[in-house]
């Protein structure tokens, strides 16, 4: 019998293969969450699988696989992130946590369930972008840094109550 961690890895890999068979590419990047949002838009309406769509059968397994992929992608994108799994939790598959550096905790499977239940308002791309580590800033000596020493002038701020 496989452990939950093994199931997560296997289901994330299965999802990549399944999407590939449909001509969609998942590459474990946070940007690939757009493919997941497109998939939900195509195969479901809020809280309902579309008849004949990919979510019409094996809904729980597919949602788990999507959640596994989301979690695995976040872990690969954020150094120090990792699964925290509770073997004693009877709903461990749904409550699987990803612990982020700095102490934040997220629940990828629950987010995927929200995406299915509520539709685009709980999109996965925006979720991934919110978790994305900030881009490293260029050093002062890099070529992309502006070298102008002219002061930046800004218009004087008007009080909030003046409309003209």
PDB file of C-alpha atoms in Angstrom, residues 28-145:
ATOM      1  CA  UNK A  28       5.522  22.172 -12.965  1.00  0.00           C
ATOM      2  CA  UNK A  29       5.765  25.951 -13.297  1.00  0.00           C
ATOM      3  CA  UNK A  30       3.392  28.301 -11.482  1.00  0.00           C
ATOM      4  CA  UNK A  31       2.402  29.694 -14.890  1.00  0.00           C
ATOM      5  CA  UNK A  32       1.108  26.252 -15.870  1.00  0.00           C
ATOM      6  CA  UNK A  33      -1.782  26.835 -13.477  1.00  0.00           C
ATOM      7  CA  UNK A  34      -3.376  28.704 -16.409  1.00  0.00           C
ATOM      8  CA  UNK A  35      -3.730  25.302 -18.095  1.00  0.00           C
ATOM      9  CA  UNK A  36      -5.568  24.046 -15.006  1.00  0.00           C
ATOM     10  CA  UNK A  37      -7.904  27.054 -14.990  1.00  0.00           C
ATOM     11  CA  UNK A  38      -8.614  26.517 -18.699  1.00  0.00           C
ATOM     12  CA  UNK A  39      -9.319  22.846 -17.967  1.00  0.00           C
ATOM     13  CA  UNK A  40     -11.828  23.739 -15.250  1.00  0.00           C
ATOM     14  CA  UNK A  41     -13.499  26.317 -17.496  1.00  0.00           C
ATOM     15  CA  UNK A  42     -13.825  23.750 -20.279  1.00  0.00           C
ATOM     16  CA  UNK A  43     -14.977  20.775 -18.200  1.00  0.00           C
ATOM     17  CA  UNK A  44     -17.005  22.273 -15.350  1.00  0.00           C
ATOM     18  CA  UNK A  45     -19.361  24.979 -14.272  1.00  0.00           C
ATOM     19  CA  UNK A  46     -19.230  26.053 -10.623  1.00  0.00           C
ATOM     20  CA  UNK A  47     -19.776  22.900  -8.530  1.00  0.00           C
ATOM     21  CA  UNK A  48     -20.800  20.803 -11.543  1.00  0.00           C
ATOM     22  CA  UNK A  49     -18.919  18.632 -13.969  1.00  0.00           C
ATOM     23  CA  UNK A  50     -20.073  19.169 -17.537  1.00  0.00           C
ATOM     24  CA  UNK A  51     -21.700  16.042 -19.004  1.00  0.00           C
ATOM     25  CA  UNK A  52     -19.213  14.182 -21.182  1.00  0.00           C
ATOM     26  CA  UNK A  53     -16.306  16.268 -19.907  1.00  0.00           C
ATOM     27  CA  UNK A  54     -13.132  15.049 -18.234  1.00  0.00           C
ATOM     28  CA  UNK A  55     -14.611  15.631 -14.780  1.00  0.00           C
ATOM     29  CA  UNK A  56     -17.829  13.711 -15.456  1.00  0.00           C
ATOM     30  CA  UNK A  57     -16.218  10.472 -14.236  1.00  0.00           C
ATOM     31  CA  UNK A  58     -13.710   9.879 -11.438  1.00  0.00           C
ATOM     32  CA  UNK A  59     -14.218  13.417 -10.170  1.00  0.00           C
ATOM     33  CA  UNK A  60     -12.570  12.825  -6.793  1.00  0.00           C
ATOM     34  CA  UNK A  61      -9.489  11.184  -8.315  1.00  0.00           C
ATOM     35  CA  UNK A  62      -9.017  13.934 -10.894  1.00  0.00           C
ATOM     36  CA  UNK A  63      -9.452  16.710  -8.319  1.00  0.00           C
ATOM     37  CA  UNK A  64      -6.930  14.959  -6.059  1.00  0.00           C
ATOM     38  CA  UNK A  65      -4.479  14.690  -8.970  1.00  0.00           C
ATOM     39  CA  UNK A  66      -4.880  18.395  -9.741  1.00  0.00           C
ATOM     40  CA  UNK A  67      -4.326  19.235  -6.063  1.00  0.00           C
ATOM     41  CA  UNK A  68      -1.252  17.006  -6.012  1.00  0.00           C
ATOM     42  CA  UNK A  69       0.098  18.786  -9.090  1.00  0.00           C
ATOM     43  CA  UNK A  70      -0.578  22.209  -7.548  1.00  0.00           C
ATOM     44  CA  UNK A  71       1.234  21.244  -4.343  1.00  0.00           C
ATOM     45  CA  UNK A  72       4.151  19.641  -6.160  1.00  0.00           C
ATOM     46  CA  UNK A  73       4.510  22.692  -8.390  1.00  0.00           C
ATOM     47  CA  UNK A  74       4.577  25.036  -5.413  1.00  0.00           C
ATOM     48  CA  UNK A  75       7.166  22.866  -3.674  1.00  0.00           C
ATOM     49  CA  UNK A  76       9.357  22.865  -6.790  1.00  0.00           C
ATOM     50  CA  UNK A  77       8.967  26.641  -7.190  1.00  0.00           C
ATOM     51  CA  UNK A  78       9.604  27.734  -3.605  1.00  0.00           C
ATOM     52  CA  UNK A  79      12.843  26.513  -2.030  1.00  0.00           C
ATOM     53  CA  UNK A  80      12.213  25.107   1.429  1.00  0.00           C
ATOM     54  CA  UNK A  81       8.515  24.315   0.843  1.00  0.00           C
ATOM     55  CA  UNK A  82       7.423  20.750   1.627  1.00  0.00           C
ATOM     56  CA  UNK A  83       4.404  18.562   2.274  1.00  0.00           C
ATOM     57  CA  UNK A  84       3.266  18.072   5.858  1.00  0.00           C
ATOM     58  CA  UNK A  85       0.994  15.042   6.021  1.00  0.00           C
ATOM     59  CA  UNK A  86      -0.976  13.718   8.982  1.00  0.00           C
ATOM     60  CA  UNK A  87      -1.348   9.925   8.828  1.00  0.00           C
ATOM     61  CA  UNK A  88      -3.946   9.996  11.608  1.00  0.00           C
ATOM     62  CA  UNK A  89      -6.300  12.403   9.791  1.00  0.00           C
ATOM     63  CA  UNK A  90      -9.159  10.430   8.183  1.00  0.00           C
ATOM     64  CA  UNK A  91      -9.373  13.192   5.541  1.00  0.00           C
ATOM     65  CA  UNK A  92      -5.615  13.450   5.070  1.00  0.00           C
ATOM     66  CA  UNK A  93      -5.931  13.548   1.278  1.00  0.00           C
ATOM     67  CA  UNK A  94      -8.006  16.724   1.463  1.00  0.00           C
ATOM     68  CA  UNK A  95      -6.113  18.282   4.373  1.00  0.00           C
ATOM     69  CA  UNK A  96      -2.585  17.711   3.019  1.00  0.00           C
ATOM     70  CA  UNK A  97      -0.583  20.805   3.864  1.00  0.00           C
ATOM     71  CA  UNK A  98       2.350  22.481   2.180  1.00  0.00           C
ATOM     72  CA  UNK A  99       4.525  24.351   4.636  1.00  0.00           C
ATOM     73  CA  UNK A 100       6.298  27.366   3.171  1.00  0.00           C
ATOM     74  CA  UNK A 101       9.469  29.036   4.390  1.00  0.00           C
ATOM     75  CA  UNK A 102       8.598  31.610   7.021  1.00  0.00           C
ATOM     76  CA  UNK A 103       5.876  29.477   8.578  1.00  0.00           C
ATOM     77  CA  UNK A 104       2.940  29.943   6.174  1.00  0.00           C
ATOM     78  CA  UNK A 105       0.773  26.897   5.482  1.00  0.00           C
ATOM     79  CA  UNK A 106      -1.378  26.252   2.408  1.00  0.00           C
ATOM     80  CA  UNK A 107      -3.792  23.475   1.469  1.00  0.00           C
ATOM     81  CA  UNK A 108      -3.543  22.770  -2.300  1.00  0.00           C
ATOM     82  CA  UNK A 109      -6.258  20.096  -2.395  1.00  0.00           C
ATOM     83  CA  UNK A 110      -8.707  22.404  -0.639  1.00  0.00           C
ATOM     84  CA  UNK A 111      -7.883  25.195  -3.087  1.00  0.00           C
ATOM     85  CA  UNK A 112      -8.613  22.881  -6.013  1.00  0.00           C
ATOM     86  CA  UNK A 113     -11.963  21.952  -4.419  1.00  0.00           C
ATOM     87  CA  UNK A 114     -12.751  25.673  -4.096  1.00  0.00           C
ATOM     88  CA  UNK A 115     -11.840  26.188  -7.761  1.00  0.00           C
ATOM     89  CA  UNK A 116     -14.267  23.448  -8.726  1.00  0.00           C
ATOM     90  CA  UNK A 117     -17.021  24.699  -6.391  1.00  0.00           C
ATOM     91  CA  UNK A 118     -16.780  28.438  -7.074  1.00  0.00           C
ATOM     92  CA  UNK A 119     -15.343  28.652 -10.569  1.00  0.00           C
ATOM     93  CA  UNK A 120     -12.943  31.274 -11.864  1.00  0.00           C
ATOM     94  CA  UNK A 121     -13.231  33.498  -8.782  1.00  0.00           C
ATOM     95  CA  UNK A 122     -10.970  30.966  -7.032  1.00  0.00           C
ATOM     96  CA  UNK A 123      -8.590  30.636  -9.968  1.00  0.00           C
ATOM     97  CA  UNK A 124      -5.409  28.654  -9.610  1.00  0.00           C
ATOM     98  CA  UNK A 125      -3.182  30.978 -11.660  1.00  0.00           C
ATOM     99  CA  UNK A 126      -3.771  33.907  -9.316  1.00  0.00           C
ATOM    100  CA  UNK A 127      -3.181  31.550  -6.386  1.00  0.00           C
ATOM    101  CA  UNK A 128       0.151  30.489  -7.833  1.00  0.00           C
ATOM    102  CA  UNK A 129       1.165  34.048  -8.684  1.00  0.00           C
ATOM    103  CA  UNK A 130       0.396  35.158  -5.126  1.00  0.00           C
ATOM    104  CA  UNK A 131       2.758  32.492  -3.807  1.00  0.00           C
ATOM    105  CA  UNK A 132       5.489  33.176  -6.339  1.00  0.00           C
ATOM    106  CA  UNK A 133       8.751  34.275  -4.770  1.00  0.00           C
ATOM    107  CA  UNK A 134       9.657  37.876  -5.595  1.00  0.00           C
ATOM    108  CA  UNK A 135      12.036  38.335  -8.481  1.00  0.00           C
ATOM    109  CA  UNK A 136      15.554  39.055  -7.466  1.00  0.00           C
ATOM    110  CA  UNK A 137      16.454  42.684  -7.881  1.00  0.00           C
ATOM    111  CA  UNK A 138      19.250  43.707 -10.164  1.00  0.00           C
ATOM    112  CA  UNK A 139      22.463  44.849  -8.568  1.00  0.00           C
ATOM    113  CA  UNK A 140      23.269  48.575  -8.776  1.00  0.00           C
ATOM    114  CA  UNK A 141      26.057  47.778 -11.227  1.00  0.00           C
ATOM    115  CA  UNK A 142      23.943  45.759 -13.669  1.00  0.00           C
ATOM    116  CA  UNK A 143      23.319  47.054 -17.165  1.00  0.00           C
ATOM    117  CA  UNK A 144      19.561  47.118 -16.689  1.00  0.00           C
ATOM    118  CA  UNK A 145      19.689  49.656 -13.873  1.00  0.00           C
TER     119      UNK A 145
END
